[in-house]
PDB file of C-alpha atoms in Angstrom:
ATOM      1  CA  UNK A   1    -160.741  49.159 211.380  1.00 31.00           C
ATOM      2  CA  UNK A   2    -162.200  52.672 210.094  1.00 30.00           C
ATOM      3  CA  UNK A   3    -161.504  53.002 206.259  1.00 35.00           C
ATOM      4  CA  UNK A   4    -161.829  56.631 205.045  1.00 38.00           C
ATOM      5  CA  UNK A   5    -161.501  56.467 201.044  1.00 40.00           C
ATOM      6  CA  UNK A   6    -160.143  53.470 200.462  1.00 37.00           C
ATOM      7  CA  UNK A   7    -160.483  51.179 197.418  1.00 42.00           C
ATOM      8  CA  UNK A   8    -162.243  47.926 197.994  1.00 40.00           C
ATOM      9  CA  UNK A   9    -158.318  46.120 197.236  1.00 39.00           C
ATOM     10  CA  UNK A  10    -156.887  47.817 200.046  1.00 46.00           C
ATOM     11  CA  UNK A  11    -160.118  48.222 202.640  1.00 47.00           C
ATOM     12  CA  UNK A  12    -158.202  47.286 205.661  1.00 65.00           C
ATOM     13  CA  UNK A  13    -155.745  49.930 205.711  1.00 85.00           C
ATOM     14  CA  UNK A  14    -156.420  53.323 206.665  1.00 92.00           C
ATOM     15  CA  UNK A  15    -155.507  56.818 204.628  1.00 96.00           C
ATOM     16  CA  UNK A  16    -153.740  59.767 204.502  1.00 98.00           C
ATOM     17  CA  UNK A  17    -154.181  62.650 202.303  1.00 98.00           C
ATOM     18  CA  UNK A  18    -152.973  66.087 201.753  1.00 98.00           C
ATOM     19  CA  UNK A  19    -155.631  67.016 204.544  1.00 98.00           C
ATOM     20  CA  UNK A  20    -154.339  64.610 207.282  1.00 98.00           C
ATOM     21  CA  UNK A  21    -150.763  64.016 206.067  1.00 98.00           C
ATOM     22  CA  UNK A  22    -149.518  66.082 209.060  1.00 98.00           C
ATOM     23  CA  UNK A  23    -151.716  64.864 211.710  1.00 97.00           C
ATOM     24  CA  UNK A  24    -151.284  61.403 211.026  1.00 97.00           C
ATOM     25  CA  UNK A  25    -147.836  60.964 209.833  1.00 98.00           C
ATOM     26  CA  UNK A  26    -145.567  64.034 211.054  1.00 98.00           C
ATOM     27  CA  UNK A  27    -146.936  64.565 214.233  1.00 97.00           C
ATOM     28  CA  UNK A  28    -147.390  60.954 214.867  1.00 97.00           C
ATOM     29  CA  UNK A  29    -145.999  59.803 218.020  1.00 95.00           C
ATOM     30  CA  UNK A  30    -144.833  56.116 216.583  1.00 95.00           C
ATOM     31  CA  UNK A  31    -143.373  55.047 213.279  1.00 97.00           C
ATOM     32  CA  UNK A  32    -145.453  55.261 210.648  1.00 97.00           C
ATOM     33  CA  UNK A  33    -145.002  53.570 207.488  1.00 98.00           C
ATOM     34  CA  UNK A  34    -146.576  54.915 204.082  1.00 98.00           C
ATOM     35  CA  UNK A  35    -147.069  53.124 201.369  1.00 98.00           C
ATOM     36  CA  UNK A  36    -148.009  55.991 198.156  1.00 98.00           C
ATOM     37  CA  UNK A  37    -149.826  54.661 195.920  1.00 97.00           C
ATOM     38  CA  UNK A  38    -152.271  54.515 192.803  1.00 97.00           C
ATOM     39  CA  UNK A  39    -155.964  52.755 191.946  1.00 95.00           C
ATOM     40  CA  UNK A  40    -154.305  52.127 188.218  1.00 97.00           C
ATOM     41  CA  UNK A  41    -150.680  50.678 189.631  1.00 97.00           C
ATOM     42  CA  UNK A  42    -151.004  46.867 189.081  1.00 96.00           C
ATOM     43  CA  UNK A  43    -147.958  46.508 191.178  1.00 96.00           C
ATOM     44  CA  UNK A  44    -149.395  48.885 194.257  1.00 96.00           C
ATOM     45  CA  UNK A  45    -152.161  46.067 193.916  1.00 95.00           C
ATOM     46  CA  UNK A  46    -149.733  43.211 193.847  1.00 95.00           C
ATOM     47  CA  UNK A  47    -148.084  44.819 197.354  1.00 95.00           C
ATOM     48  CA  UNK A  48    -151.107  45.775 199.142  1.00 94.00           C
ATOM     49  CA  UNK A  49    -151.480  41.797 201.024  1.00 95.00           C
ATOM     50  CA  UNK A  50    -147.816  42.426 202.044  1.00 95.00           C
ATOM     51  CA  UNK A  51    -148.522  45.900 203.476  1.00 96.00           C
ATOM     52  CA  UNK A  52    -152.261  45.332 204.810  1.00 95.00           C
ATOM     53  CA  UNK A  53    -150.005  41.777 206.988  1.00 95.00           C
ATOM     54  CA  UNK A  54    -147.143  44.411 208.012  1.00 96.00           C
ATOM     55  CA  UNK A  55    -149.880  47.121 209.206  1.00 96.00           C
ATOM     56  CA  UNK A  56    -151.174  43.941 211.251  1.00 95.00           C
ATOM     57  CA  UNK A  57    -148.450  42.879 212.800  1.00 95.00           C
ATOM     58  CA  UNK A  58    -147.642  45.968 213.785  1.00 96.00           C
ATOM     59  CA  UNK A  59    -151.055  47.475 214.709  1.00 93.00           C
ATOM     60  CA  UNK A  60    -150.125  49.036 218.071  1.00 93.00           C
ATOM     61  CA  UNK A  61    -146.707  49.802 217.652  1.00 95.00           C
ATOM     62  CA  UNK A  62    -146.705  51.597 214.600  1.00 96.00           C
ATOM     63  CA  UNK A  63    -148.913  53.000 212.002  1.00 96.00           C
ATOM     64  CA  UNK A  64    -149.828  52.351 208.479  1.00 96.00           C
ATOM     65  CA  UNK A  65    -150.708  53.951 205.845  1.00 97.00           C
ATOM     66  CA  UNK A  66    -152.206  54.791 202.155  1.00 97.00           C
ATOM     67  CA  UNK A  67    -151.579  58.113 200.020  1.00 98.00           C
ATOM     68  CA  UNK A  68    -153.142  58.346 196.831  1.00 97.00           C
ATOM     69  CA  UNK A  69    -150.634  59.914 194.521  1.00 98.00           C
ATOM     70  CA  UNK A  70    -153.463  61.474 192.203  1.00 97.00           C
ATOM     71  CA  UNK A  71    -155.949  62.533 194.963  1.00 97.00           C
ATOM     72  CA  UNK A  72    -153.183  63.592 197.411  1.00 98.00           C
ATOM     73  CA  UNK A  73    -150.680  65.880 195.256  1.00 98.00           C
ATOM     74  CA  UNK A  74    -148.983  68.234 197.144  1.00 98.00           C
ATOM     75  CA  UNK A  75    -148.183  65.507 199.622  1.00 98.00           C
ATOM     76  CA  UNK A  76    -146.525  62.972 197.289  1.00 98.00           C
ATOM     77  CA  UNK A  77    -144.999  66.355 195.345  1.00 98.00           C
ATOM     78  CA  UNK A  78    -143.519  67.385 198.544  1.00 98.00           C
ATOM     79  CA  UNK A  79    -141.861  63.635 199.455  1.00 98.00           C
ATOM     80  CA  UNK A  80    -140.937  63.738 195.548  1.00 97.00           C
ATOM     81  CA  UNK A  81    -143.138  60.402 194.626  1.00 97.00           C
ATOM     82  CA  UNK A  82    -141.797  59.973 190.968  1.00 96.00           C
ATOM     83  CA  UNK A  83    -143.194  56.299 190.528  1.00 96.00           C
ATOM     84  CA  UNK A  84    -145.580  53.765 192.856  1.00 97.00           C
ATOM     85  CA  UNK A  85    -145.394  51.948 194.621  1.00 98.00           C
ATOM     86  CA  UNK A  86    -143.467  54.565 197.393  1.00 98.00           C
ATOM     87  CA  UNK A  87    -142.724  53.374 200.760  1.00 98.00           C
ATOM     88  CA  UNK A  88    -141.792  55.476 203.060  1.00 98.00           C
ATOM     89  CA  UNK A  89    -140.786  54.480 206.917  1.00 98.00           C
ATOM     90  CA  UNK A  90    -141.100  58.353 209.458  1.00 98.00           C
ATOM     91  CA  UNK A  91    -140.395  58.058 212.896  1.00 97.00           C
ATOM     92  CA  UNK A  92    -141.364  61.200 214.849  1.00 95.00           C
ATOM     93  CA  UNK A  93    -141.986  63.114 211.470  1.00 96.00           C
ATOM     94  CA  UNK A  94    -138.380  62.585 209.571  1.00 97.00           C
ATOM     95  CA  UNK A  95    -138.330  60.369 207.104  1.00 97.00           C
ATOM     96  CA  UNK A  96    -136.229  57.416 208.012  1.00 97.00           C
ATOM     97  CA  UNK A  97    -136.561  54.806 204.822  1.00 97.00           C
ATOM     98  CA  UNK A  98    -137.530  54.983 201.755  1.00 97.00           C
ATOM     99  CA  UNK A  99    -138.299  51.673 198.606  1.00 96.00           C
ATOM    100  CA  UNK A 100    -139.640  52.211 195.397  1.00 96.00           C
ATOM    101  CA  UNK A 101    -141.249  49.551 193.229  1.00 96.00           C
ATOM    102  CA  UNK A 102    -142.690  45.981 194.864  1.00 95.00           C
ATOM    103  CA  UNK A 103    -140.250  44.887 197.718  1.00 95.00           C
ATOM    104  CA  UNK A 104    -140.387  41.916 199.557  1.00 95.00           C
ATOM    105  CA  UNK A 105    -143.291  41.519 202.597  1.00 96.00           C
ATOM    106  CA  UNK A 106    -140.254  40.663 204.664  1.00 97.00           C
ATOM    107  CA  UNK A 107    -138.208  43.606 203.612  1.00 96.00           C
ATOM    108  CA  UNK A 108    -140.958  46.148 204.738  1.00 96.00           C
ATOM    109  CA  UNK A 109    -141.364  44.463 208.051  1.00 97.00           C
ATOM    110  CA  UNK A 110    -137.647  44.469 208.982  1.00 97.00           C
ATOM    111  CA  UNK A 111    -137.472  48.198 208.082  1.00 97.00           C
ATOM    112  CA  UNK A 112    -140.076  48.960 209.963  1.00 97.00           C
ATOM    113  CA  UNK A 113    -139.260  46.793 212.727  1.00 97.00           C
ATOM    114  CA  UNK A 114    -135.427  48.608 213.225  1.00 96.00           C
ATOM    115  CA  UNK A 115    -137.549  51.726 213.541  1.00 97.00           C
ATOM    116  CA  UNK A 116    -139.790  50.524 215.991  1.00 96.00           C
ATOM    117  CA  UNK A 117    -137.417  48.874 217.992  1.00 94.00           C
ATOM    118  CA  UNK A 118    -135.358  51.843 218.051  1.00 90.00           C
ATOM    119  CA  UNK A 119    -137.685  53.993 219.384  1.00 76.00           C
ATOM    120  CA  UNK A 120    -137.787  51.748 222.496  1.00 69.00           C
TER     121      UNK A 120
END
């Protein structure tokens, strides 16, 4: 899978930043999931197997991906990020769910999956 920026923790999942937030997540035409997040958050570390498992089973039917809160500002300003880890579900640009702090593996994957399956 292409990594662009990544830390070594989190290398199989891709990223977005203020640059590509659009592209990749509001004009996406599947559900995207977002997980913002932070090199220094021990609990961003803690979730990333969860999310990297979800962005597997998934891989097809919806996207994920990373935002670095401190190298991507305006984009985790603009979806008011006030602690990490963020997760954010969009389906065709609107944001659709949203957890803060570590939530189960099985959690993220159910959210995601009622988005993906309603978009059917």
């Amino acid at each position: 899978m292409f990594v662009e920026g990544r830390e070594d923790n989190m290398a199989n999942l891709l990223s977005a930043t203020d640059e590509t937030f659009e592209e990749l997540v509001l004009k996406s035409d599947r559900p995207v999931l977002v997980d913002f997040t932070a090199a220094w958050c021990g609990p961003c570390k803690a979730m990333a197997p969860a999310v990297e498992d979800v962005a597997r089973e998934y891989e097809g039917e919806a996207s994920v991906y990373l935002v670095d809160i401190d190298a991507s500002q305006a984009t985790s300003q603009a979806h008011k990020v006030m602690g990490v880890p963020t997760f954010m579900i969009f389906n065709k640009g609107v944001p659709v769910q949203r957890f803060t702090g570590s939530v189960s593996r099985s959690k993220l994957a159910a959210a995601l999956e009622a988005v993906v399956e309603g978009d059917k």
